[in-house]
XYZ file of C-alpha atoms in Angstrom:
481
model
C -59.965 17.592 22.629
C -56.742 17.947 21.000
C -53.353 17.032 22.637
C -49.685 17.289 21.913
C -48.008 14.947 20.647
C -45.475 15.080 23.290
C -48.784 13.894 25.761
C -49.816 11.236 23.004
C -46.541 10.128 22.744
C -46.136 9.769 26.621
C -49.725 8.035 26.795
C -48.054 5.177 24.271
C -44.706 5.009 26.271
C -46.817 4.578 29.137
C -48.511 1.289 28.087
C -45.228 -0.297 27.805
C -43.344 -2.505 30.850
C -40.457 -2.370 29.729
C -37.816 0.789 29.483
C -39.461 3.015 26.859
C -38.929 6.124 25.006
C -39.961 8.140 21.559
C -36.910 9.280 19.816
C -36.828 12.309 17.745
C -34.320 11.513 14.658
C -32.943 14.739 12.427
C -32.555 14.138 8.373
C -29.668 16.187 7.448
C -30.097 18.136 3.911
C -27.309 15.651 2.880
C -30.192 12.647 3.922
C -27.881 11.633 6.826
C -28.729 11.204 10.200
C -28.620 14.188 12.371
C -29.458 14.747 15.862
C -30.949 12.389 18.203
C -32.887 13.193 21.310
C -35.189 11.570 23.791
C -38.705 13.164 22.853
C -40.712 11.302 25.694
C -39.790 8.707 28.377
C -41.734 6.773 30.430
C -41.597 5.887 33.807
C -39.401 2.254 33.747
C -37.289 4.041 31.650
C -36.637 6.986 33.884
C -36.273 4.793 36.679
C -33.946 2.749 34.905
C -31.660 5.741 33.947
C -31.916 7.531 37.171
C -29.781 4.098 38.676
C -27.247 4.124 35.680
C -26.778 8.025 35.365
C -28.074 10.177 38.056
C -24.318 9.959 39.957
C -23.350 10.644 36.598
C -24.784 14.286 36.680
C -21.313 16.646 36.859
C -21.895 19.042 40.132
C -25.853 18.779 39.939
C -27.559 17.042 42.508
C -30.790 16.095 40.409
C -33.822 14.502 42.412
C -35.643 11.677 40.732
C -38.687 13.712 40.596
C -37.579 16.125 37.965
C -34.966 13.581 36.480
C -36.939 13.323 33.231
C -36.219 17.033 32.913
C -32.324 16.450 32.056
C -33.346 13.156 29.305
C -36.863 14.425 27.516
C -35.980 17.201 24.828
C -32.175 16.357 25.586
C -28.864 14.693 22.346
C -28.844 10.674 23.851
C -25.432 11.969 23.955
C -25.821 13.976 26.693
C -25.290 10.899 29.213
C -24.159 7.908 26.343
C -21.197 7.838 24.269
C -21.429 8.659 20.228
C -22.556 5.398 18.840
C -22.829 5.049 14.862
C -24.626 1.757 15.279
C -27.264 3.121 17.211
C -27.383 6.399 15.217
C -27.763 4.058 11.994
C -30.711 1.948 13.524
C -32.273 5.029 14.870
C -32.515 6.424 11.516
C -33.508 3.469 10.049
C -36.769 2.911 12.256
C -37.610 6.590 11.919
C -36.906 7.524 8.655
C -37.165 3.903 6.429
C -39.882 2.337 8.676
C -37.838 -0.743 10.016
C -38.138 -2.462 12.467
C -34.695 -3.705 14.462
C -33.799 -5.996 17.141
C -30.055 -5.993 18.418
C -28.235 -7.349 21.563
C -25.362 -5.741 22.271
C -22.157 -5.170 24.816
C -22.353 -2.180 26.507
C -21.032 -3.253 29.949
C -18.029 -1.053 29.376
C -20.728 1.861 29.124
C -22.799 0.948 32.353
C -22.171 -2.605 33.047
C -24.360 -4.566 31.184
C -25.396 -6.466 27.842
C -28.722 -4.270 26.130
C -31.211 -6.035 24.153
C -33.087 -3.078 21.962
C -36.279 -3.048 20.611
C -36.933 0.070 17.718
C -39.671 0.164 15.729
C -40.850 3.253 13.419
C -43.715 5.590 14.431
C -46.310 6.855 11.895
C -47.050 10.476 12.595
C -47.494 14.088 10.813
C -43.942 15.167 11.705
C -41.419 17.963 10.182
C -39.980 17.621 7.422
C -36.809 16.962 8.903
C -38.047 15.281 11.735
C -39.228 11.647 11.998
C -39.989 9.342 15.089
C -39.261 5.710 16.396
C -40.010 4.090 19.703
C -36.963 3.039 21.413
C -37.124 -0.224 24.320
C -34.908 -2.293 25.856
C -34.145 -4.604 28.578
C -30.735 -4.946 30.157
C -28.831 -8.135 31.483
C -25.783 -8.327 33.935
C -24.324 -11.412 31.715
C -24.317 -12.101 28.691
C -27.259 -14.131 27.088
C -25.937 -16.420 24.379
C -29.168 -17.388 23.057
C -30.009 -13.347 22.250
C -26.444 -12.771 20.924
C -26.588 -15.438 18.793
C -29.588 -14.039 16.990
C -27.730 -12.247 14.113
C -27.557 -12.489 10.296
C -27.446 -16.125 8.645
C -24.636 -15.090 6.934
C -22.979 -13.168 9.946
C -23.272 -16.664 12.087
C -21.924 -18.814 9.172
C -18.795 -16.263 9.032
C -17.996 -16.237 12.457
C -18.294 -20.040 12.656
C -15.798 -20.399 9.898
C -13.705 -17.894 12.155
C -13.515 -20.074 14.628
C -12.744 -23.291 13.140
C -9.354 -22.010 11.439
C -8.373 -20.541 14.639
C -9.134 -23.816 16.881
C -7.182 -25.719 13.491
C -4.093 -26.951 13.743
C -1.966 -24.848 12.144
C 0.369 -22.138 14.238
C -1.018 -18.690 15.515
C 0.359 -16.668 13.044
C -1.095 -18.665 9.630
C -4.646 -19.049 10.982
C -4.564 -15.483 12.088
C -3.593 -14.101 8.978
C -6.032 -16.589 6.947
C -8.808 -14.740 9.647
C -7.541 -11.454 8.985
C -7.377 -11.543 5.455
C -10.924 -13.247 5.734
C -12.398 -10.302 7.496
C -11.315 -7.769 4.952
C -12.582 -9.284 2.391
C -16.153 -9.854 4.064
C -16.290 -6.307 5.226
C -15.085 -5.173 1.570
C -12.628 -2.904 3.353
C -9.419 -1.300 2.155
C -7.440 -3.109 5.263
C -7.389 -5.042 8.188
C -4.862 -5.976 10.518
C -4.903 -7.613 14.146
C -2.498 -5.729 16.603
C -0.974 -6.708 20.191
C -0.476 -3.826 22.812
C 1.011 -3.761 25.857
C 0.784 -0.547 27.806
C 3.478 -1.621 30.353
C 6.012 -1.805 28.165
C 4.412 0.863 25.755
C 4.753 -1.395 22.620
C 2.742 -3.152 20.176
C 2.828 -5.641 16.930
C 1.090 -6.272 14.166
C 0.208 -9.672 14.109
C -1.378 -10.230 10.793
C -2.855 -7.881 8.073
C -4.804 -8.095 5.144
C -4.586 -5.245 2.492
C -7.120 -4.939 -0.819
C -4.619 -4.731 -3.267
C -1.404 -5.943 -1.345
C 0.430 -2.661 -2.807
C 1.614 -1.288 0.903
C 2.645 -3.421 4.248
C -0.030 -2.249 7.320
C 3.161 -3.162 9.369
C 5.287 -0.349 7.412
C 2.733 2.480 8.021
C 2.584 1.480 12.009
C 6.322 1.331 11.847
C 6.200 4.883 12.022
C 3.412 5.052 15.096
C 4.847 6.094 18.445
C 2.997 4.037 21.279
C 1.260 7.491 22.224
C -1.084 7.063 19.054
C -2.094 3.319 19.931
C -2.296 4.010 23.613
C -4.709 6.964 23.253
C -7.030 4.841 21.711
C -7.609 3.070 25.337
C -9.096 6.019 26.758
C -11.647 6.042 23.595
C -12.685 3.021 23.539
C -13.330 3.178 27.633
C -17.313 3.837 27.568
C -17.701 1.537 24.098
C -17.229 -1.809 22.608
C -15.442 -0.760 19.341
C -15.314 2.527 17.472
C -16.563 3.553 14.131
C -15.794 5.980 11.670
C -18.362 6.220 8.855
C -18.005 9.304 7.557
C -16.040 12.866 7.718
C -18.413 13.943 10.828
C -17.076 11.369 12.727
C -13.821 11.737 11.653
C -13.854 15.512 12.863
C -15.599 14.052 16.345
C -12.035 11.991 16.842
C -9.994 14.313 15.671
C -10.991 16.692 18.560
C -9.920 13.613 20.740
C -7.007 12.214 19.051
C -6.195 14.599 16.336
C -2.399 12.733 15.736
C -4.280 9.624 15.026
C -6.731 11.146 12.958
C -3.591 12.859 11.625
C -1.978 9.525 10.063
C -6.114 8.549 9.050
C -5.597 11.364 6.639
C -2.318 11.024 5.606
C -3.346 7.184 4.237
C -6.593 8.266 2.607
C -8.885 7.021 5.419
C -12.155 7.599 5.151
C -13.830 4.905 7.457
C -12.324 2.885 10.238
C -13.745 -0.076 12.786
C -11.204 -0.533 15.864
C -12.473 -2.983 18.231
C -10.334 -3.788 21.256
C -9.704 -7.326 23.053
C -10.266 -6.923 26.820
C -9.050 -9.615 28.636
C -9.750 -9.687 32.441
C -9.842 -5.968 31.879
C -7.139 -5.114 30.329
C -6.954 -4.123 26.380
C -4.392 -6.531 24.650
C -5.176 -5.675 21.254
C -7.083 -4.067 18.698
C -8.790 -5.587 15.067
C -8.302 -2.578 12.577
C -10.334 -2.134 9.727
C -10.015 0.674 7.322
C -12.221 1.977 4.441
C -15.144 -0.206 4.852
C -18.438 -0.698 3.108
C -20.461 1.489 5.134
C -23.933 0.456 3.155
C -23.113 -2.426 5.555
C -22.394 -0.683 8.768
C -24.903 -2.496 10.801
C -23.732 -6.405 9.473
C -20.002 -5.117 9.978
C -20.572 -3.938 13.604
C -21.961 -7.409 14.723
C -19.318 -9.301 12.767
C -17.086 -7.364 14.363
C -18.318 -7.451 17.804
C -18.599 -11.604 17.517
C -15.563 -12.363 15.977
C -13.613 -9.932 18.600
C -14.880 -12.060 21.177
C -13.160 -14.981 19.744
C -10.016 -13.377 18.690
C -9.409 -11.966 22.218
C -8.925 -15.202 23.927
C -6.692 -16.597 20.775
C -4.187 -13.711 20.848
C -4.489 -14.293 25.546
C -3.758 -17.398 24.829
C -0.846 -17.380 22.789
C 0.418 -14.318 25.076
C -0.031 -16.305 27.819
C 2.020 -18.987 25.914
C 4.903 -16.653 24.899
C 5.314 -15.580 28.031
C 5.480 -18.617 29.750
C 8.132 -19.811 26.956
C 10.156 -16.523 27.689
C 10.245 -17.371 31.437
C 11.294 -20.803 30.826
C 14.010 -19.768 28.444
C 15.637 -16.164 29.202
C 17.742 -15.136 32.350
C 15.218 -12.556 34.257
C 17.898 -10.738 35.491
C 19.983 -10.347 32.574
C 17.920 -10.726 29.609
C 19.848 -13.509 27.793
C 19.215 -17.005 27.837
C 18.934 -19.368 30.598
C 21.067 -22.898 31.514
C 17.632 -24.602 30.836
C 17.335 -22.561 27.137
C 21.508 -23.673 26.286
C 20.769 -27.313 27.315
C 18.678 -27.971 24.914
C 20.028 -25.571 21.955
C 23.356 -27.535 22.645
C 21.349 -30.969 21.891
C 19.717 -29.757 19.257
C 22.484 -28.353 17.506
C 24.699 -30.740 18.144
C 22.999 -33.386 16.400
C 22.437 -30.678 13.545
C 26.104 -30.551 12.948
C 27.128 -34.195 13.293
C 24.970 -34.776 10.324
C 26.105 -31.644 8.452
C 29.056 -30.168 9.823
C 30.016 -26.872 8.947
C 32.121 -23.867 10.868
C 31.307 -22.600 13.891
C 32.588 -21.006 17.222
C 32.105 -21.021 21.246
C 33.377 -18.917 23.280
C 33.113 -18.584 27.349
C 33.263 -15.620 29.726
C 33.781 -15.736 33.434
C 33.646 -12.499 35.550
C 36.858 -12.101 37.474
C 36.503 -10.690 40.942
C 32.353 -11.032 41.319
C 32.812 -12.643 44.739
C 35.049 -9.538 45.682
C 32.571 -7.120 44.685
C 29.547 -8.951 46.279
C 31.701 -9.254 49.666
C 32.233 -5.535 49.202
C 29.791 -3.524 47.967
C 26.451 -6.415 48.460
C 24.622 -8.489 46.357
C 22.709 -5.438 44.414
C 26.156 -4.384 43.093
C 27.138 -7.968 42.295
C 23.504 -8.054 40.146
C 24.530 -4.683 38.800
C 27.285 -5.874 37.370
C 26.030 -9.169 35.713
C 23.871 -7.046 34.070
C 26.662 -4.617 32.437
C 28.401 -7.621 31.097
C 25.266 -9.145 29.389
C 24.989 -5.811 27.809
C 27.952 -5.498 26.557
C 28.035 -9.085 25.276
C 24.622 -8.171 23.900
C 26.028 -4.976 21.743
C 29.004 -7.442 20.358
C 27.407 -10.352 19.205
C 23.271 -9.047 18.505
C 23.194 -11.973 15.942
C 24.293 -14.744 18.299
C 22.837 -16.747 21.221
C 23.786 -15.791 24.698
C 23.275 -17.917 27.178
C 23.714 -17.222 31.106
C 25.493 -20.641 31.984
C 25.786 -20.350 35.719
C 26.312 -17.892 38.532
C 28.990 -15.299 37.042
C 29.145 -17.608 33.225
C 28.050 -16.726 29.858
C 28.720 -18.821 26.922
C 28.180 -17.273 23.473
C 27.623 -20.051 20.741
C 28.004 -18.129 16.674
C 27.483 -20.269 13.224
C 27.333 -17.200 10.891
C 31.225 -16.062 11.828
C 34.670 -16.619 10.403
C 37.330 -17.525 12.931
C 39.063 -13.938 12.818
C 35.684 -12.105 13.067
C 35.073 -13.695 15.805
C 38.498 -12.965 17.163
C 37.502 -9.286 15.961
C 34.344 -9.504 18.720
C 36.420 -11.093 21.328
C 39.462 -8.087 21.123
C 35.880 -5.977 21.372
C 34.868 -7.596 24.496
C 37.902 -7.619 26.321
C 38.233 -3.433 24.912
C 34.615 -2.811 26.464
C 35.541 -5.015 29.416
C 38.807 -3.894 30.511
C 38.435 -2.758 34.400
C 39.998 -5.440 36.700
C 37.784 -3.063 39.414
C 34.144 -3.765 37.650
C 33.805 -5.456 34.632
C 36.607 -7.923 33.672
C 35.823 -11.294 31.539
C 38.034 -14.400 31.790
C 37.821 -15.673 27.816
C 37.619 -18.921 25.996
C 36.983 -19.651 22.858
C 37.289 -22.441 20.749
C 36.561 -22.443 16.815
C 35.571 -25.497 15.050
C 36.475 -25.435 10.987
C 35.140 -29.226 9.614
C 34.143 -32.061 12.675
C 30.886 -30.758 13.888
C 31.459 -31.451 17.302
C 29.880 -29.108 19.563
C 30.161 -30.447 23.258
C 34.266 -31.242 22.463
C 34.250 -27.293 21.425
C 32.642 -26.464 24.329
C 35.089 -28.465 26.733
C 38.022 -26.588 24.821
C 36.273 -23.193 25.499
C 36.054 -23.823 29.234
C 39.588 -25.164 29.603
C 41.381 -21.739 27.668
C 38.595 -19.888 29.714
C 39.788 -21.108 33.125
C 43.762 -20.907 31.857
C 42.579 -16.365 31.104
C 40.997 -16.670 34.645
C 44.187 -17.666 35.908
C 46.378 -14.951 34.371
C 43.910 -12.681 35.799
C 44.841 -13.792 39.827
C 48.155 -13.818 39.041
C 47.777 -9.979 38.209
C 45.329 -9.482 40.629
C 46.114 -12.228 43.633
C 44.059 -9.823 45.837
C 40.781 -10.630 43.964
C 41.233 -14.547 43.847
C 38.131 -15.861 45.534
């Protein structure tokens, strides 16, 4: 009796316990992979994606007993994302008679880690058609013992990874030594590690790595607006990195993000890898790799993926460590540096200039009537208004510490000015600050040519600041507190 070999291939699917399936895998005249569908399914495996996708199904109200009908005969696209890893293996079981084990992260896909199974089928087929059996198990966490199974020389890469980031040299040297690292194993064009922060719609490039050092990564990204890196959140939300191998995929992004693609283009960019750092769910980064070997997509995808993992929690880390350094340091409601911040720049300097003195100046500013306009007008107008005079103290000296000393005092400290340019900034503060009804600054300043002493500066500062504060009541005895 003969039989399809749909029904043959559904008796084999059959045998298995685990998720199965047969996939049909095109050869493109150019010998790339085409299109991939699920030829025949079997019943773990249709139970299995009936849990993950059947809610899935836009408008349709599919029952599980004609499920199979929307997978068998249907693109894996047609519930997964475009994957060029698993287009690669597919391709490789079916059409070069491989067989492949992976483990991978696709939690961001359906919420777990998929160990698959492919092995090549030997069949009469098309000649543009060939087949490969397709299993696969999933797990809620991640196994370490299955993810560790990777290339020899995959495992002694990302092991070197790690020990120059856990070294004792600072975050930006062992990142760049890493960066520069993973270009050269991936034999790409470029790589570059980049922070993001979609709050404050800005990122950074940390550290790149470029082939023949003839262009800055930094200077091309210089001339991103945020919108390019933040669209790439929304395309990396149902995968663990993306990859472009090839001008198909290019066009694929390009309908998604065609002013990313855009630049791509514009800097000869033929293949990319961006994987993003998720930490507690939220992207703070991306690894960037351009023009890569893609004879060695498969080795560069798990490189990639492991080495990620380690990277993410180096660049939390040290965010986590800026920011705590920023909180102990900078006025949160003014933006300029804190009492706790000037303390110690005072000691420190100090003791920089007793051994080498050389010029430098201090100057203090009070706000005259604060207490008048808190009384009047509340506390959210008294905030207000320290705020306008750190920004206008900001605009004068942008190459000079500015510290918020107390309540309503700011003390600016400069070592790169001559006594009358400072005087020059000064006559511009007191220009920009000129309203005895809002913002008013009782000055002192005090400019030190030869001795090196700091904290005897400092002293004179705050005495010729209180003797301006004192002209100010005279003029204004209404607005003495």
């Amino acid at each position: 009796m003969n039989i399809s070999l749909y029904e043959r291939f559904k008796i084999a699917v059959n045998l298995s316990t685990m998720p199965c399936a047969v996939l049909s895998v095109e050869k493109l005249p150019d010998g790339k992979c085409g299109d991939i569908r699920f030829f025949a399914i079997n019943e773990v495996f249709k139970k299995s994606y009936w849990s993950l996708f059947q809610e899935l199904e836009a408008g349709e109200e599919v029952d599980y007993d004609s499920f199979h009908e929307t997978i068998e005969g249907q693109l894996y696209t047609a519930h997964l994302p475009k994957e060029p890893k698993f287009e690669s293996i597919c391709f490789q079981a079916a059409w070069e008679g491989k067989y492949i084990h992976t483990y991978v992260d696709t939690t961001k896909m359906y919420g777990y880690w998929t160990e698959d199974i492919l092995s090549p089928v030997a069949c009469e087929h098309e000649p543009n058609i060939a087949y490969c059996q397709f299993a696969y198990t999933l797990n809620k966490e991640m196994d370490a013992g299955k993810f560790g199974n990777v290339m020899p020389d995959v495992s002694s890469f990302v092991i070197k990874a790690c020990l120059e980031l856990r070294n004792e040299n600072d975050f930006y040297s062992s990142m760049n030594v890493v960066t520069n690292d993973i270009r050269e194993f991936t034999d790409s064009a470029s790589a570059c590690i980049i922070t993001a922060d979609k709050e404050q719609r800005i990122f950074n490039i940390v550290s790149e790595s470029v082939k023949e050092g003839d262009y800055k990564v930094k200077d091309i990204f210089d001339k991103f607006p945020f919108e390019i890196v933040g669209s790439w959140e929304s395309l990396v939300a149902e995968t663990n990195n993306i990859i472009i191998k090839d001008e198909n995929d290019m066009k694929y992004y390009e309908g998604l993000a065609p002013a990313w693609v855009k630049t791509m283009r514009e800097w000869n960019v033929e293949s990319l890898c961006l994987s993003p750092f998720v930490h507690h769910g939220y992207i703070i980064g991306y690894l960037y790799i351009t023009n890569f070997n893609v004879e060695e997509l498969n080795r560069i995808k798990d490189t990639v993926e492991l080495v990620s993992f380690f990277l993410t929690a180096e660049v939390a880390n040290h965010a986590f460590m800026e920011k705590l350094e920023y909180l102990s340091n900078v006025d949160m409601l003014t933006g300029v540096f804190n009492r706790n911040c000037m303390n110690v720049n005072v000691d420190e300097l100090s003791l920089k200039l007793s051994i080498e003195p050389k010029p430098f100046s201090v100057a203090f500013f009070d706000l005259n009537g604060l207490k008048t306009i808190n009384d009047n007008g509340g506390h959210n107008s008294g905030d207000q208004l320290l705020k306008d005079a750190a920004n206008v103290l900001k605009e004068v000296f942008p190459d000079d510490k500015i510290y918020r000393a107390g309540g309503d005092e700011f003390v600016v400290i400069s070592v790169g000015d001559t006594e009358d340019e400072f005087l020059e900034k000064l006559a511009m503060v007191r220009d920009k600050a000129n309203d005895p009804d809002w913002l008013n600054f009782a000055i002192g300043h005090y400019h030190d040519e030869s001795t090196g002493d700091l904290r005897k500066a400092m002293r004179f500062a705050d005495e010729n600041m209180y003797e301006d504060k004192n002209a100010f009541y005279d003029m204004y005895p209404e607005k003495r507190r």
